[in-house]
Tab-separated table of C-alpha atoms in Angstrom:
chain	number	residue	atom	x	y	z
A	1	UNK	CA	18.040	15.168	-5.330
A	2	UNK	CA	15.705	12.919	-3.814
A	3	UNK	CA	14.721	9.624	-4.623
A	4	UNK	CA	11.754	7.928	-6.369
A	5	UNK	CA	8.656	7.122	-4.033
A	6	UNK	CA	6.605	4.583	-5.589
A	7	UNK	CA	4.233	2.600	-3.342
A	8	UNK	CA	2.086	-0.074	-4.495
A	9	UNK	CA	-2.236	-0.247	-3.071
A	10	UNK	CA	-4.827	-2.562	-3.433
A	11	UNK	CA	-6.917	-4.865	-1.513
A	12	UNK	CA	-6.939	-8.232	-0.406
A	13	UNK	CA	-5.972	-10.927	-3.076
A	14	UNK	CA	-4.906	-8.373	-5.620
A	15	UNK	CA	-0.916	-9.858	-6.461
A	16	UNK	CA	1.045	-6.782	-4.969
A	17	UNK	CA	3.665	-9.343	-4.099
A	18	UNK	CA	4.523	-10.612	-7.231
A	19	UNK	CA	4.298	-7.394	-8.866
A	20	UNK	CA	6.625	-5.604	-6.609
A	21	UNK	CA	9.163	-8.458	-7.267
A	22	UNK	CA	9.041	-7.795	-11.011
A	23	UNK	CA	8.847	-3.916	-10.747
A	24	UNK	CA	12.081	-3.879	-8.647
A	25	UNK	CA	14.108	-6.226	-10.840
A	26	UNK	CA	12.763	-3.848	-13.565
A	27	UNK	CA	14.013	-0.608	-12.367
A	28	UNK	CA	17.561	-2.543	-10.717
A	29	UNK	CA	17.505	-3.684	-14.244
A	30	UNK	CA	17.055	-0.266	-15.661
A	31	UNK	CA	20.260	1.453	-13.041
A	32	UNK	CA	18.259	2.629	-10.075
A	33	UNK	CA	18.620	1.833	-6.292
A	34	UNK	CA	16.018	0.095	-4.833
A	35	UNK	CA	14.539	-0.367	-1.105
A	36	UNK	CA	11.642	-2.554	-0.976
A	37	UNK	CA	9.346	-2.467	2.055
A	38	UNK	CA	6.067	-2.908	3.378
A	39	UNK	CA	3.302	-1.086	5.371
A	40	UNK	CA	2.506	-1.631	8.336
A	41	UNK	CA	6.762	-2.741	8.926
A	42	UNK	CA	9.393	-2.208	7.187
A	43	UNK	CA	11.687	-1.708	10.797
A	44	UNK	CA	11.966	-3.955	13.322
A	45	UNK	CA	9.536	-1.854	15.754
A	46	UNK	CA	6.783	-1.009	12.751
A	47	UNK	CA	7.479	-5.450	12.355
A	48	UNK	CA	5.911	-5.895	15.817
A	49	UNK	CA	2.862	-3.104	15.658
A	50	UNK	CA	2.019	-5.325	12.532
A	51	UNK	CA	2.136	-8.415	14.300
A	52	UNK	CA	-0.350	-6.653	16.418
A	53	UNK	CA	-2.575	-5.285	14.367
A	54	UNK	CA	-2.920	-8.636	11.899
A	55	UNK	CA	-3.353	-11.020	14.946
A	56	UNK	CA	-6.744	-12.350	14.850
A	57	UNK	CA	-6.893	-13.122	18.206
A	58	UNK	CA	-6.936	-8.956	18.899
A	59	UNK	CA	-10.254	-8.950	18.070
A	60	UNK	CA	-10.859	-6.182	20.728
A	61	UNK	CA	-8.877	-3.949	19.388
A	62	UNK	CA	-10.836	-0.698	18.343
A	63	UNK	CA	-10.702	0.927	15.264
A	64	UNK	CA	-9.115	4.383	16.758
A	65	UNK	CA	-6.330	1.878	18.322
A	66	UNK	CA	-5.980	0.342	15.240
A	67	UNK	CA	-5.675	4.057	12.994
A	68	UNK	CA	-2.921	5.424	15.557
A	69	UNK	CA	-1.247	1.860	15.262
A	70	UNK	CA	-0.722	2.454	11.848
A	71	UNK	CA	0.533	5.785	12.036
A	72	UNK	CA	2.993	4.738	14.937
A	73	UNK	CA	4.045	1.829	12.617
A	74	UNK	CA	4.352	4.527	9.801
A	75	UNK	CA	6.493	7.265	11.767
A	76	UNK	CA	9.110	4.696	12.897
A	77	UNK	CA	9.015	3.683	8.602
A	78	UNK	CA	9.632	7.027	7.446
A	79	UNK	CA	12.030	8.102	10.190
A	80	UNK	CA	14.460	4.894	10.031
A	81	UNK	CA	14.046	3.799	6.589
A	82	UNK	CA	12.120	5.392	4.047
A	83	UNK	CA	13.622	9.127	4.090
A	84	UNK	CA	17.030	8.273	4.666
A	85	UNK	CA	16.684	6.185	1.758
A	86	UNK	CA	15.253	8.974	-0.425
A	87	UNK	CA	17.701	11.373	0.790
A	88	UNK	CA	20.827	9.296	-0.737
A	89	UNK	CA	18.798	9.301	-4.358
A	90	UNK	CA	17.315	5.547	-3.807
A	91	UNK	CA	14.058	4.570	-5.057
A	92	UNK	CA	11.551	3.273	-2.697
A	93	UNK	CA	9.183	1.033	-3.345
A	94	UNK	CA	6.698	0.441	-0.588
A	95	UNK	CA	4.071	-2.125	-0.277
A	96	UNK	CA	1.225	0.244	0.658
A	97	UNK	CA	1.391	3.819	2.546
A	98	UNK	CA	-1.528	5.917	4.202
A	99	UNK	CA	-3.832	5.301	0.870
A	100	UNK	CA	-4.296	2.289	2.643
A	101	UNK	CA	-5.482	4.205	5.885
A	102	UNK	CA	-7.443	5.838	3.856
A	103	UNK	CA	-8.958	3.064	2.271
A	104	UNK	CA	-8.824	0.571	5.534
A	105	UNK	CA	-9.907	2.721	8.459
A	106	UNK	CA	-11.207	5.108	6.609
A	107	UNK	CA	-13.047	3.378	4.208
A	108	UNK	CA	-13.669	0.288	5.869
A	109	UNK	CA	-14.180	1.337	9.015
A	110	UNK	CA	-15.557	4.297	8.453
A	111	UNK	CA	-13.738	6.735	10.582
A	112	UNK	CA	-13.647	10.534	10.392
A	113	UNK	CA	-11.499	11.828	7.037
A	114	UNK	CA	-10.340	14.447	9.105
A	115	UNK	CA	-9.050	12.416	11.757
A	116	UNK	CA	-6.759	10.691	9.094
A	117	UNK	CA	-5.780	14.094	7.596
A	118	UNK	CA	-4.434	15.204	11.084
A	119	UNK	CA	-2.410	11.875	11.403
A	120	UNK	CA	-1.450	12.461	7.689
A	121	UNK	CA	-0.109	15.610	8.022
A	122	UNK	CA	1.701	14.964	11.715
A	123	UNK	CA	3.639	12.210	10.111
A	124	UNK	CA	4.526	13.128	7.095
A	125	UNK	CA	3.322	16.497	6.350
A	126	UNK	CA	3.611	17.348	2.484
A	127	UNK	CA	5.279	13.620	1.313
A	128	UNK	CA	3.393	11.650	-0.862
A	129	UNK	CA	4.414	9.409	-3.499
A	130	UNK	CA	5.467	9.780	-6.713
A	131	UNK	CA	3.509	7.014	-8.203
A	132	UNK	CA	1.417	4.999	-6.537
A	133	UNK	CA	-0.213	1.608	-8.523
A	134	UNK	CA	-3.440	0.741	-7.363
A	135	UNK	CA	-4.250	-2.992	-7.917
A	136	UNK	CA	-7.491	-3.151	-8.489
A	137	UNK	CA	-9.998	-6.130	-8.806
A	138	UNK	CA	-13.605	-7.376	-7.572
A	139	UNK	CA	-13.526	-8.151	-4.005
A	140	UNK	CA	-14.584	-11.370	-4.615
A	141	UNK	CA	-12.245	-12.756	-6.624
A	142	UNK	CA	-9.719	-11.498	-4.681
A	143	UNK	CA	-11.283	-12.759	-1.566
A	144	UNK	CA	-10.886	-16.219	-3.060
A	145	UNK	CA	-7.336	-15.605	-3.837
A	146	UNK	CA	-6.259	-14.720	-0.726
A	147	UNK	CA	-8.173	-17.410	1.263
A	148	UNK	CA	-5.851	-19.766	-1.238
A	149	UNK	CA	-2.576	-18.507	0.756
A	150	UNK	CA	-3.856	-20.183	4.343
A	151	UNK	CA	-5.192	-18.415	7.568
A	152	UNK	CA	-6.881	-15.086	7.595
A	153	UNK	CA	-5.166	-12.766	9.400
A	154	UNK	CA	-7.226	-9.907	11.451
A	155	UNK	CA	-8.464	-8.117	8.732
A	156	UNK	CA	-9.270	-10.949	6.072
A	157	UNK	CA	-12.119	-11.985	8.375
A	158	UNK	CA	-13.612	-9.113	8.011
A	159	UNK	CA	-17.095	-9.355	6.097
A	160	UNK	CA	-17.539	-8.682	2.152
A	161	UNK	CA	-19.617	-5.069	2.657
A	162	UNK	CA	-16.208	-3.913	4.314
A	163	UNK	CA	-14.080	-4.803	1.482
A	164	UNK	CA	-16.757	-3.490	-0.730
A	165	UNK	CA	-16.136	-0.225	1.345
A	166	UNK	CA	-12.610	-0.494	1.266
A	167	UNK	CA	-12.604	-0.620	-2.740
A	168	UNK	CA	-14.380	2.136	-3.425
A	169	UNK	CA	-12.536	4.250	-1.024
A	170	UNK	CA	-9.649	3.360	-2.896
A	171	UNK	CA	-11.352	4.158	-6.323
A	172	UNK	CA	-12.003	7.599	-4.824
A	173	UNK	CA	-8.881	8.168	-3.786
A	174	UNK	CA	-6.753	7.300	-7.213
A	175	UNK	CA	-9.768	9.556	-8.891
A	176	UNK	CA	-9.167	12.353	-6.755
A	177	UNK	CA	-5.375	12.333	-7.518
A	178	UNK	CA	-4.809	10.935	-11.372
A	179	UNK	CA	-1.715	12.615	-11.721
A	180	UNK	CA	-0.537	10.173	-9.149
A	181	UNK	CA	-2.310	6.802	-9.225
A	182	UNK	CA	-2.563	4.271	-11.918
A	183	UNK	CA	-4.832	2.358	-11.809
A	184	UNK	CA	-4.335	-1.559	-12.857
A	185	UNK	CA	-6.133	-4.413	-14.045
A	186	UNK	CA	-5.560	-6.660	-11.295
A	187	UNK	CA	-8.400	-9.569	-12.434
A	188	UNK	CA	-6.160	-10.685	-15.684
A	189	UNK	CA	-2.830	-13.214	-15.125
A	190	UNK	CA	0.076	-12.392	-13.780
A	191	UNK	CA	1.543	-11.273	-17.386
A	192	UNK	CA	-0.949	-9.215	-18.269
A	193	UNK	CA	-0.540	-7.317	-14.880
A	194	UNK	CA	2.469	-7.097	-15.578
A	195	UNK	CA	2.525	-5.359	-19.084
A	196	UNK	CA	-0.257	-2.984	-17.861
A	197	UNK	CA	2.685	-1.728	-15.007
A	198	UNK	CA	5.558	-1.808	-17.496
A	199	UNK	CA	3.933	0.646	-19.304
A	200	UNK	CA	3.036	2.732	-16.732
A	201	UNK	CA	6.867	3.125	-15.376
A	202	UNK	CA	8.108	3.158	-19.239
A	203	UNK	CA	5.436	6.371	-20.051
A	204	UNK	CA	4.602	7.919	-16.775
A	205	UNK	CA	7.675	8.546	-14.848
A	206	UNK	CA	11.151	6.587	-16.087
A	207	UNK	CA	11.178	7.091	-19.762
């Protein structure tokens, strides 16, 4: 049986750190394997595509580069780490997938749905995860957050409209799939975060 696919979403400023910290010791806690990883990375190639595609000195790269960086990035994930890990029963626990795509390039940038469904499918055909939490807050607030943690990197420079665009692409996404996505009050404190994803996991998938 396979593992547990759980990937975490949200924009900019929106805690997905912390919360994957807790939400691993949780389910270690509760008997289950855990592999925790990020998108774009998670192997030492997918490591330098990110490098790539955060530099903000890339600032020519185009946004059809970019979308076939992240897929590269994302076939190296799923082919060194993330199914061999589901195939020996571990959970996975990503820090964002291709909702992401969906919500970055797609939303965001604003580049044809059905050139990310082609990519989709190519890399990873029917997989998607079993639960995906989608952190979700106003973009301004978590702009303000996020400019508290240093340097932007490529994509935090981008301009308020596109993480406008990028929320609401995510916001279509979880409602087109609510068997899937939770959706999380990411504006309270960290506890309160917190208690709304404990009782997601406790109802929705590991009671």
């Amino acid at each position: 049986m396979r593992g547990r696919f759980i990937t975490i979403e949200g924009g900019e400023g929106a805690g997905k750190s912390t919360m994957i910290e807790r939400i691993s010791d949780w389910l270690e806690h509760a008997g289950y394997r855990v592999v925790t990883t990020r998108e774009p990375g998670g192997t030492d190639l997918a490591e330098k595509l990110r490098e790539i595609l955060l530099d903000r000195q890339n600032v020519s790269l185009s946004s059809k580069a970019e979308l076939m960086l992240m897929f590269a990035a994302r076939a190296q994930h799923l082919a060194e780490l993330i199914w061999p890990a589901l195939l020996r029963g571990e959970t996975v626990l990503c820090d964002r997938f291709t909702d992401a795509t969906w919500a970055y390039q797609g939303g965001g940038r604003g580049l044809p749905r059905q050139d990310i469904a082609t990519l989709e499918q190519l890399v990873h055909g029917d997989l998607q995860p079993d639960l995906t939490l989608l952190l979700d807050l106003p973009v301004e607030l978590g702009l303000r957050r996020a400019s508290d943690r240093g340097e932007a990197d490529r994509f935090e420079q981008e301009s308020l409209e596109f993480f406008e665009r990028v929320r609401a692409a995510y916001l279509e996404r979880a409602g087109s799939a609510p068997q899937r996505f939770a959706v999380i009050d990411a504006s309270k404190n960290v506890d309160e975060v917190w208690s709304q994803i404990e009782s997601v996991l406790q109802e929705q998938i590991w009671q």
